[in-house]
Short mmCIF file of C-alpha atoms in Angstrom, two decimals:
data_model
loop_
_atom_site.label_atom_id
_atom_site.label_comp_id
_atom_site.label_asym_id
_atom_site.label_seq_id
_atom_site.Cartn_x
_atom_site.Cartn_y
_atom_site.Cartn_z
CA MET A 217 0.00 0.00 0.00
CA ASP A 218 2.92 2.30 0.80
CA ILE A 219 4.26 1.83 -2.71
CA VAL A 220 1.00 3.00 -4.22
CA PHE A 221 0.65 5.97 -1.84
CA ASP A 222 4.29 6.94 -2.30
CA GLY A 223 3.94 6.50 -6.06
CA PHE A 224 0.95 8.87 -6.14
CA LEU A 225 2.73 11.49 -4.04
CA ARG A 226 5.78 11.47 -6.27
CA ALA A 227 3.58 11.45 -9.36
CA PHE A 228 1.78 14.59 -8.19
CA SER A 229 5.10 16.21 -7.45
CA LEU A 230 6.22 15.42 -11.02
CA ILE A 231 3.02 16.91 -12.43
CA VAL A 232 3.03 20.12 -10.36
CA SER A 233 6.74 20.69 -10.95
CA PHE A 234 6.18 20.41 -14.73
CA ASP A 235 8.86 17.75 -15.00
CA ARG A 236 10.63 18.14 -18.33
CA GLU A 237 10.60 14.45 -19.27
CA LEU A 238 6.94 14.16 -18.36
CA LEU A 239 6.03 17.18 -20.46
CA GLN A 240 8.08 15.90 -23.40
CA ILE A 241 6.26 12.56 -23.33
CA ILE A 242 2.84 14.20 -23.05
CA PHE A 243 3.65 16.60 -25.88
CA LEU A 244 4.85 13.78 -28.18
CA SER A 245 1.74 11.70 -27.39
CA LEU A 246 -0.54 14.59 -28.31
CA LYS A 247 1.53 15.43 -31.39
CA VAL A 248 1.45 11.87 -32.76
CA SER A 249 -2.24 11.29 -32.02
CA CYS A 250 -3.29 14.72 -33.35
CA ALA A 251 -1.26 14.26 -36.55
CA ALA A 252 -2.77 10.79 -37.08
CA LEU A 253 -6.23 12.21 -36.40
CA VAL A 254 -5.77 15.02 -38.94
CA ILE A 255 -4.60 12.55 -41.62
CA SER A 256 -7.45 10.11 -40.95
CA VAL A 257 -10.03 12.93 -40.95
CA LEU A 258 -8.65 14.41 -44.19
CA ALA A 259 -8.97 11.01 -45.85
CA GLY A 260 -11.91 9.55 -43.95
CA LEU A 261 -14.35 12.46 -43.77
CA PRO A 262 -14.70 12.96 -47.55
CA LEU A 263 -14.87 9.19 -48.09
CA GLY A 264 -17.46 8.64 -45.34
CA THR A 265 -19.51 11.57 -46.64
CA PHE A 266 -19.26 10.36 -50.24
CA LEU A 267 -20.40 6.88 -49.21
CA GLY A 268 -23.26 8.38 -47.22
CA ILE A 269 -24.52 10.54 -50.06
CA ARG A 270 -23.96 8.46 -53.19
CA ARG A 271 -25.46 5.17 -54.25
CA LEU A 272 -22.57 2.96 -55.21
CA PRO A 273 -22.15 -0.73 -56.07
CA LEU A 274 -20.64 -2.80 -53.22
CA LYS A 275 -21.11 0.11 -50.83
CA GLY A 276 -22.67 -2.16 -48.21
CA LEU A 277 -19.71 -4.52 -48.35
CA PHE A 278 -17.24 -1.64 -48.04
CA ILE A 279 -19.09 -0.22 -45.03
CA SER A 280 -19.16 -3.67 -43.42
CA ILE A 281 -15.39 -3.93 -43.90
CA MET A 282 -14.89 -0.47 -42.38
CA ASN A 283 -17.13 -1.37 -39.43
CA THR A 284 -15.09 -4.53 -38.89
CA PHE A 285 -11.84 -2.55 -39.10
CA MET A 286 -13.07 -0.23 -36.37
CA GLY A 287 -12.06 -3.00 -34.01
CA LEU A 288 -8.69 -3.68 -35.63
CA PRO A 289 -6.23 -5.08 -33.08
CA PRO A 290 -3.52 -2.40 -32.71
CA VAL A 291 -0.76 -5.01 -32.54
CA ALA A 292 -1.88 -6.40 -35.92
CA VAL A 293 -1.70 -2.91 -37.42
CA GLY A 294 1.68 -2.40 -35.72
CA LEU A 295 2.96 -5.64 -37.21
CA PHE A 296 1.68 -4.72 -40.68
CA VAL A 297 3.26 -1.27 -40.60
CA TYR A 298 6.47 -2.77 -39.15
CA LEU A 299 6.70 -5.23 -42.07
CA MET A 300 6.08 -2.44 -44.58
CA LEU A 301 8.66 -0.08 -43.05
CA SER A 302 11.33 -2.57 -41.95
CA ARG A 303 14.61 -2.53 -43.85
CA SER A 304 13.58 -5.52 -45.98
CA GLY A 305 9.99 -4.28 -46.43
CA PRO A 306 8.64 -2.49 -49.54
CA LEU A 307 8.88 0.94 -47.88
CA GLY A 308 12.08 0.21 -45.97
CA PHE A 309 14.05 2.64 -48.13
CA MET A 310 12.20 5.53 -46.48
CA GLY A 311 13.90 4.82 -43.17
CA LEU A 312 10.76 5.58 -41.13
CA LEU A 313 10.78 2.66 -38.72
CA TYR A 314 11.26 3.68 -35.06
CA THR A 315 10.38 7.30 -35.81
CA PRO A 316 7.36 9.38 -34.77
CA SER A 317 6.31 9.31 -38.46
CA ALA A 318 5.94 5.52 -38.31
CA MET A 319 3.76 5.96 -35.21
CA VAL A 320 1.61 8.50 -37.03
CA ILE A 321 1.19 6.09 -39.97
CA ALA A 322 0.14 3.23 -37.70
CA GLN A 323 -2.32 5.38 -35.77
CA SER A 324 -3.76 6.88 -38.97
CA ILE A 325 -4.55 3.33 -40.14
CA LEU A 326 -6.27 2.63 -36.83
CA ALA A 327 -8.33 5.84 -36.87
CA PHE A 328 -9.27 5.80 -40.56
CA PRO A 329 -12.06 3.15 -40.39
CA ILE A 330 -13.50 4.80 -37.27
CA VAL A 331 -13.71 8.16 -39.00
CA VAL A 332 -15.13 6.67 -42.22
CA SER A 333 -17.76 4.54 -40.45
CA LEU A 334 -18.93 7.16 -38.00
CA CYS A 335 -19.00 9.94 -40.63
CA HIS A 336 -20.92 7.64 -42.96
CA ALA A 337 -23.41 6.84 -40.19
CA ALA A 338 -23.82 10.53 -39.34
CA VAL A 339 -24.43 11.50 -42.98
CA VAL A 340 -26.82 8.59 -43.65
CA ASN A 341 -28.90 9.63 -40.64
CA VAL A 342 -29.52 13.09 -42.07
CA ASP A 343 -33.12 13.42 -43.27
CA ARG A 344 -33.25 13.08 -47.07
CA ALA A 345 -35.47 16.15 -47.13
CA ILE A 346 -32.40 18.26 -46.25
CA GLY A 347 -30.69 17.38 -49.53
CA HIS A 348 -33.92 17.91 -51.44
CA ALA A 349 -34.51 21.26 -49.75
CA ALA A 350 -31.01 22.44 -50.66
CA GLN A 351 -31.53 21.21 -54.21
CA THR A 352 -34.86 22.97 -54.62
CA LEU A 353 -33.32 26.18 -53.32
CA GLY A 354 -30.82 26.06 -56.16
CA ALA A 355 -27.79 24.37 -54.59
CA THR A 356 -25.18 22.80 -56.85
CA PRO A 357 -24.33 19.14 -56.13
CA TYR A 358 -21.33 20.32 -54.08
CA GLN A 359 -23.51 22.75 -52.11
CA VAL A 360 -26.04 19.98 -51.49
CA SER A 361 -23.24 17.79 -50.06
CA THR A 362 -22.08 20.70 -47.89
CA ALA A 363 -25.61 21.21 -46.55
CA ILE A 364 -25.85 17.51 -45.65
CA VAL A 365 -22.44 17.51 -43.94
CA ARG A 366 -23.46 20.61 -42.03
CA GLU A 367 -26.56 18.83 -40.76
CA ALA A 368 -24.43 15.83 -39.77
CA ARG A 369 -21.87 18.00 -37.98
CA TYR A 370 -22.61 16.76 -34.46
CA GLY A 371 -22.40 13.11 -35.50
CA ILE A 372 -19.21 13.78 -37.44
CA MET A 373 -17.63 15.59 -34.49
CA SER A 374 -18.58 12.68 -32.24
CA GLY A 375 -16.82 10.33 -34.67
CA ILE A 376 -13.68 12.44 -34.70
CA ILE A 377 -13.60 12.71 -30.91
CA ALA A 378 -14.16 8.94 -30.58
CA ALA A 379 -11.23 8.33 -32.96
CA PHE A 380 -8.99 10.60 -30.90
CA GLY A 381 -10.01 8.76 -27.74
CA ARG A 382 -8.89 5.50 -29.30
CA LEU A 383 -5.59 6.95 -30.54
CA ILE A 384 -4.45 8.62 -27.35
CA ALA A 385 -5.00 5.42 -25.36
CA GLU A 386 -3.43 3.12 -27.95
CA VAL A 387 -0.24 1.25 -27.08
CA GLY A 388 0.28 -1.88 -29.22
CA ALA A 389 0.89 -0.38 -32.66
CA ILE A 390 3.09 2.53 -31.60
CA LEU A 391 5.17 0.30 -29.35
CA ILE A 392 5.97 -1.99 -32.30
CA VAL A 393 6.70 0.71 -34.90
CA GLY A 394 8.04 3.41 -32.57
CA GLY A 395 10.30 1.22 -30.45
CA ASN A 396 9.70 3.29 -27.28
CA ILE A 397 12.99 5.17 -27.64
CA ALA A 398 13.57 7.60 -24.75
CA GLY A 399 13.26 11.23 -25.78
CA TYR A 400 12.31 10.31 -29.35
CA THR A 401 9.38 7.89 -29.69
CA ARG A 402 8.36 7.42 -26.08
CA VAL A 403 4.72 8.38 -25.51
CA MET A 404 2.42 8.17 -22.49
CA THR A 405 1.05 4.66 -23.01
CA THR A 406 4.38 3.04 -23.93
CA THR A 407 6.12 4.78 -21.02
CA ILE A 408 3.51 3.52 -18.57
CA ALA A 409 4.05 -0.05 -19.85
CA LEU A 410 7.85 0.26 -19.62
CA GLU A 411 8.07 2.03 -16.26
CA THR A 412 5.61 -0.41 -14.69
CA ASP A 413 7.82 -3.27 -15.87
CA LYS A 414 10.80 -1.54 -14.30
CA GLY A 415 8.95 -0.98 -11.02
CA ASN A 416 9.32 2.79 -11.47
CA PHE A 417 5.76 3.70 -10.57
CA GLU A 418 5.99 7.44 -10.04
CA LEU A 419 6.34 8.34 -13.73
CA ALA A 420 3.87 5.61 -14.69
CA ILE A 421 1.26 6.90 -12.23
CA ALA A 422 1.85 10.53 -13.24
CA LEU A 423 1.35 9.64 -16.89
CA GLY A 424 -1.65 7.48 -15.97
CA ILE A 425 -3.25 10.48 -14.27
CA VAL A 426 -2.57 12.70 -17.29
CA LEU A 427 -3.86 10.04 -19.69
CA LEU A 428 -7.02 9.61 -17.63
CA SER A 429 -7.48 13.37 -17.56
CA VAL A 430 -7.11 13.56 -21.35
CA SER A 431 -9.59 10.67 -21.75
CA LEU A 432 -12.00 12.36 -19.36
CA ALA A 433 -11.69 15.62 -21.29
CA VAL A 434 -12.27 13.80 -24.60
CA ASN A 435 -15.31 11.97 -23.24
CA SER A 436 -16.71 15.15 -21.73
CA MET A 437 -16.38 16.83 -25.12
CA LEU A 438 -18.11 13.86 -26.73
CA HIS A 439 -20.94 14.11 -24.22
CA VAL A 440 -21.33 17.85 -24.78
CA VAL A 441 -21.33 17.45 -28.57
CA GLN A 442 -23.85 14.59 -28.49
CA ARG A 443 -26.06 16.47 -26.06
CA LYS A 444 -25.97 19.60 -28.20
CA GLY A 445 -26.87 17.57 -31.29
CA LEU A 446 -29.76 15.94 -29.42
CA VAL A 447 -31.09 19.25 -28.10
CA MET A 448 -30.87 20.77 -31.59
CA ALA A 449 -32.61 17.81 -33.17
CA ARG A 450 -35.43 17.96 -30.64
CA GLY A 451 -35.66 21.70 -31.04
CA MET B 30 -49.31 35.29 -72.11
CA SER B 31 -45.86 33.69 -71.75
CA LEU B 32 -45.54 30.15 -70.53
CA VAL B 33 -43.70 29.16 -67.37
CA LEU B 34 -44.06 25.41 -67.75
CA THR B 35 -44.83 23.03 -70.59
CA VAL B 36 -45.27 19.34 -69.91
CA GLU B 37 -45.24 17.15 -73.01
CA ASP B 38 -46.41 13.56 -73.15
CA ILE B 39 -45.01 12.80 -69.71
CA ARG B 40 -44.86 9.22 -68.38
CA LYS B 41 -43.65 7.99 -65.03
CA THR B 42 -43.61 4.56 -63.42
CA TYR B 43 -42.52 3.38 -59.96
CA ASN B 44 -41.55 -0.29 -59.63
CA GLY B 45 -43.55 -1.12 -62.74
CA ASN B 46 -46.65 0.79 -61.57
CA GLU B 47 -47.63 3.57 -63.89
CA VAL B 48 -48.24 6.92 -62.20
CA PHE B 49 -48.75 9.03 -65.32
CA SER B 50 -49.64 7.59 -68.66
CA GLY B 51 -48.73 10.39 -70.99
CA PHE B 52 -50.33 13.80 -71.03
CA SER B 53 -49.45 17.33 -72.01
CA LEU B 54 -50.16 20.61 -70.23
CA THR B 55 -49.10 24.23 -70.24
CA PHE B 56 -48.96 26.72 -67.38
CA GLU B 57 -48.83 30.47 -67.98
CA HIS B 58 -47.00 33.19 -66.15
CA ALA B 59 -48.74 35.26 -63.45
CA ARG B 60 -51.19 32.60 -62.43
CA VAL B 61 -51.89 30.34 -59.47
CA PHE B 62 -52.76 26.76 -60.39
CA SER B 63 -53.96 24.06 -58.07
CA LEU B 64 -53.76 20.34 -58.52
CA MET B 65 -56.14 18.00 -56.72
CA GLY B 66 -56.41 14.27 -56.39
CA PRO B 67 -56.67 11.55 -53.78
CA ASN B 68 -53.70 10.34 -51.73
CA GLY B 69 -51.24 8.39 -53.84
CA SER B 70 -52.62 9.74 -57.10
CA GLY B 71 -49.28 11.29 -58.05
CA LYS B 72 -49.69 14.97 -57.09
CA SER B 73 -46.37 15.13 -55.27
CA THR B 74 -44.65 13.07 -57.98
CA PHE B 75 -45.83 15.60 -60.56
CA LEU B 76 -44.36 18.47 -58.56
CA ARG B 77 -41.09 16.59 -58.03
CA LEU B 78 -40.83 15.97 -61.77
CA CYS B 79 -41.51 19.62 -62.50
CA ALA B 80 -39.06 20.79 -59.81
CA LEU B 81 -36.35 18.61 -61.41
CA LEU B 82 -35.97 16.37 -58.35
CA GLU B 83 -36.93 13.40 -60.54
CA GLU B 84 -36.76 12.51 -64.20
CA PRO B 85 -39.78 11.31 -66.19
CA ASP B 86 -39.46 7.92 -67.96
CA SER B 87 -40.38 9.67 -71.18
CA GLY B 88 -41.72 13.01 -72.30
CA SER B 89 -40.34 16.39 -71.39
CA VAL B 90 -40.68 19.21 -68.90
CA LYS B 91 -39.78 22.59 -70.35
CA PHE B 92 -39.63 25.92 -68.60
CA PHE B 93 -40.15 29.51 -69.67
CA ASP B 94 -41.27 29.24 -73.29
CA GLY B 95 -39.30 26.07 -73.77
CA ASP B 96 -35.93 27.75 -73.79
CA ARG B 97 -34.23 25.28 -71.49
CA GLU B 98 -34.87 21.72 -70.55
CA SER B 99 -31.78 20.28 -68.98
CA ALA B 100 -32.13 19.34 -65.32
CA LYS B 101 -28.44 20.11 -64.91
CA ASP B 102 -28.85 23.73 -65.89
CA ILE B 103 -28.23 25.47 -62.57
CA THR B 104 -29.32 28.88 -63.92
CA LEU B 105 -32.69 27.40 -64.81
CA LYS B 106 -32.97 25.47 -61.56
CA ARG B 107 -32.43 28.68 -59.64
CA ARG B 108 -35.54 30.25 -61.21
CA ILE B 109 -37.84 27.54 -59.85
CA THR B 110 -38.32 26.09 -56.40
CA LEU B 111 -40.47 23.56 -54.58
CA VAL B 112 -41.68 23.73 -50.98
CA LEU B 113 -41.91 20.17 -49.74
CA PRO B 114 -44.57 19.14 -47.20
CA LYS B 115 -41.88 18.09 -44.73
CA GLY B 116 -39.72 21.02 -45.60
CA GLY B 117 -36.20 19.84 -44.82
CA ILE B 118 -35.56 22.56 -42.28
CA PHE B 119 -31.87 23.09 -41.58
CA ASN B 120 -30.53 22.71 -38.04
CA ALA B 121 -29.74 26.43 -37.91
CA THR B 122 -31.42 29.68 -36.97
CA VAL B 123 -34.56 30.91 -38.70
CA PHE B 124 -32.46 33.69 -40.25
CA ASP B 125 -29.90 31.24 -41.63
CA ASN B 126 -32.64 29.05 -43.08
CA ILE B 127 -34.24 31.93 -44.96
CA SER B 128 -30.94 33.33 -46.17
CA TYR B 129 -29.58 29.93 -47.35
CA GLY B 130 -30.73 30.29 -50.98
CA LEU B 131 -29.19 33.75 -51.16
CA LYS B 132 -25.86 32.66 -49.66
CA ILE B 133 -25.40 29.84 -52.17
CA ARG B 134 -26.06 32.32 -54.96
CA GLY B 135 -23.25 34.53 -53.70
CA VAL B 136 -25.56 37.49 -52.97
CA ALA B 137 -23.79 40.33 -51.13
CA LYS B 138 -24.05 40.25 -47.32
CA ASP B 139 -25.91 43.56 -47.09
CA GLU B 140 -28.46 42.46 -49.62
CA ILE B 141 -28.86 39.11 -47.80
CA ARG B 142 -29.56 40.95 -44.55
CA LYS B 143 -32.08 43.29 -46.14
CA ARG B 144 -33.90 40.68 -48.15
CA THR B 145 -34.01 38.15 -45.31
CA ALA B 146 -35.35 40.81 -42.95
CA ARG B 147 -38.06 41.64 -45.47
CA TYR B 148 -39.24 38.04 -45.67
CA LEU B 149 -38.95 37.54 -41.91
CA GLU B 150 -41.29 40.50 -41.55
CA THR B 151 -43.71 39.41 -44.30
CA PHE B 152 -44.01 35.91 -42.88
CA GLY B 153 -44.29 37.03 -39.24
CA LEU B 154 -41.06 35.39 -38.14
CA MET B 155 -38.98 38.45 -37.22
CA GLU B 156 -39.18 37.78 -33.48
CA LYS B 157 -37.89 34.26 -33.97
CA LYS B 158 -35.03 35.05 -36.32
CA GLU B 159 -32.31 33.98 -33.86
CA GLN B 160 -34.19 30.88 -32.70
CA ASN B 161 -33.27 27.41 -33.96
CA ALA B 162 -35.68 26.65 -36.78
CA LEU B 163 -36.23 23.09 -35.54
CA ALA B 164 -37.97 24.55 -32.49
CA LEU B 165 -40.72 26.22 -34.55
CA SER B 166 -44.31 24.96 -34.47
CA SER B 167 -45.47 23.11 -37.59
CA GLY B 168 -47.36 26.18 -38.81
CA GLU B 169 -44.37 28.46 -38.30
CA ALA B 170 -42.13 25.86 -39.94
CA GLN B 171 -44.35 25.82 -43.00
CA ARG B 172 -44.27 29.61 -43.15
CA LEU B 173 -40.49 29.46 -42.86
CA CYS B 174 -40.26 27.03 -45.77
CA ILE B 175 -42.38 29.28 -47.98
CA ALA B 176 -40.42 32.36 -46.85
CA ARG B 177 -37.16 30.54 -47.66
CA ALA B 178 -38.44 29.73 -51.12
CA MET B 179 -39.77 33.26 -51.70
CA ALA B 180 -36.49 34.85 -50.57
CA ILE B 181 -34.77 33.57 -53.70
CA GLU B 182 -37.47 35.37 -55.72
CA PRO B 183 -38.30 32.51 -58.08
CA ASP B 184 -40.28 32.81 -61.29
CA LEU B 185 -42.08 29.56 -60.60
CA LEU B 186 -43.02 28.25 -57.16
CA PHE B 187 -44.32 24.75 -56.45
CA LEU B 188 -46.15 24.25 -53.16
CA ASP B 189 -46.85 20.68 -52.08
CA GLU B 190 -49.86 20.74 -49.72
CA PRO B 191 -48.92 24.13 -48.23
CA THR B 192 -51.59 24.05 -45.51
CA ALA B 193 -51.53 20.34 -44.65
CA SER B 194 -50.93 19.66 -40.93
CA VAL B 195 -51.08 23.37 -40.17
CA ASP B 196 -53.50 24.96 -37.68
CA GLU B 197 -56.29 27.25 -38.81
CA LYS B 198 -54.46 30.47 -37.97
CA ASN B 199 -51.33 29.52 -39.91
CA SER B 200 -53.44 28.11 -42.72
CA ARG B 201 -55.12 31.51 -43.06
CA ILE B 202 -51.77 33.33 -43.04
CA ILE B 203 -50.40 31.01 -45.75
CA GLU B 204 -53.53 31.44 -47.85
CA GLU B 205 -53.20 35.23 -47.57
CA ILE B 206 -49.60 34.97 -48.74
CA ILE B 207 -50.64 32.90 -51.77
CA ILE B 208 -53.43 35.36 -52.58
CA GLY B 209 -50.79 38.11 -52.35
CA MET B 210 -48.67 36.28 -54.95
CA LYS B 211 -51.72 35.93 -57.17
CA GLU B 212 -52.51 39.63 -56.96
CA GLN B 213 -48.92 40.58 -57.55
CA GLY B 214 -48.70 38.19 -60.50
CA ASN B 215 -45.36 36.88 -59.36
CA PRO B 216 -44.21 34.16 -59.03
CA ALA B 217 -46.41 31.71 -60.92
CA VAL B 218 -47.59 29.13 -58.37
CA ILE B 219 -48.50 25.48 -58.88
CA MET B 220 -49.82 23.96 -55.67
CA THR B 221 -51.37 20.69 -54.62
CA THR B 222 -54.29 20.52 -52.23
CA HIS B 223 -56.95 18.14 -50.97
CA ASP B 224 -59.47 20.88 -50.44
CA PRO B 225 -61.58 21.87 -53.51
CA ALA B 226 -62.83 24.99 -51.71
CA GLN B 227 -59.28 26.10 -51.03
CA ALA B 228 -58.31 25.37 -54.63
CA LYS B 229 -61.15 27.58 -55.83
CA ARG B 230 -60.32 30.31 -53.33
CA LEU B 231 -56.65 30.52 -54.18
CA SER B 232 -56.14 29.52 -57.78
CA ASP B 233 -57.02 30.79 -61.22
CA ARG B 234 -57.25 27.28 -62.64
CA GLN B 235 -57.80 23.93 -61.00
CA PHE B 236 -56.53 20.62 -62.31
CA VAL B 237 -57.41 17.18 -61.16
CA ILE B 238 -55.66 13.83 -61.60
CA ARG B 239 -57.98 11.46 -63.42
CA GLU B 240 -57.02 8.07 -64.89
CA LYS B 241 -53.29 8.76 -64.58
CA LYS B 242 -53.61 12.05 -66.42
CA ILE B 243 -53.86 15.61 -65.19
CA VAL B 244 -56.87 17.36 -66.66
CA LEU B 245 -58.34 20.82 -66.34
CA GLN B 246 -61.35 20.92 -64.03
CA ASN B 247 -62.76 24.39 -64.67
#
């Protein structure tokens, strides 16, 4: 019990003293997850919207695949990216393995199906009358799409926040492709795993508290966004 | 008198069921027309075909003396509009809903403000301009949809059951607005209704759907 209590005390002291190593790890975690989120949103939002608006052959199959990939095991993605980026892999010449870029790639792959699926679901749930109303008011096909996306904004934001929640808490993929190198690819989750193994609980607990706080903030945002969408929809 | 709409030998089927079996009609400028028929007779389908939301299986729909026909012609599309019974109200303020058609046309901000204010006033929605439009009553929502359509100042306005599921007070307001359009002679209005008395009250000519064709009643 003393170890836990002592660990918490030291952890708080690390947090309130703005320990440099702690801040560096938190900053890298946020940087990697935010970069991966931006990439997956840039690719996934237009695709999810397109799938939601257009009638396409094999669309159902594609959506089913994306829904399945929402639960992709991070270690499997880590292994795949590792094989692609390793020296003997097809992209080995880029020299990205064990760099933050490799971690961003792996996390983008993890977030992409979440963004596509949840954006698609949000767009599909928009009343068809919205598109028709925009059309009858003289909107071009692009403006009609914009009007539909605007209506789906709360669902889309929920999807993006959910994807970020998954990324910030992810450990398997970034551990494999990042290598957990101190001061370079070490992020919150991988540090917690390593420091716990080493019996160095103070940093692990401090990072655990920060990670929980970030998760709490993300979930609170999700709740606020969903609530706002619900209130709007009910009028 | 110039024509706003010419329908030529139009046919439409849904899942093998014929809705219209080929008929031709013309509608002139500066008139209010009403279209009657029982539920499922094809009134709304006719409006959707005319408002370019759907394509006929054969035949043609031409606008404004037959100068343009293509459904992809955005300049043409912007001269006509349809108010749907469940209007597709945007999750935005009343002001933003009414100004939507102007914004997508790239109208200057000042003009948008002025014109939107004018229609908010005309349709009795000024006090609710900052309110979310989804919170309006069904009567107010219907007025909003017509105001939104009128704000783009169309040459041809289709109204699908404009007073259906609207209380008496709002129904009267909407009727007064349609009578105003009739007196002003702009825009030309083609509306559907269940109520023959209303059709007579509001329109210059009444049509009825009979045996999969639209025919003149009076």
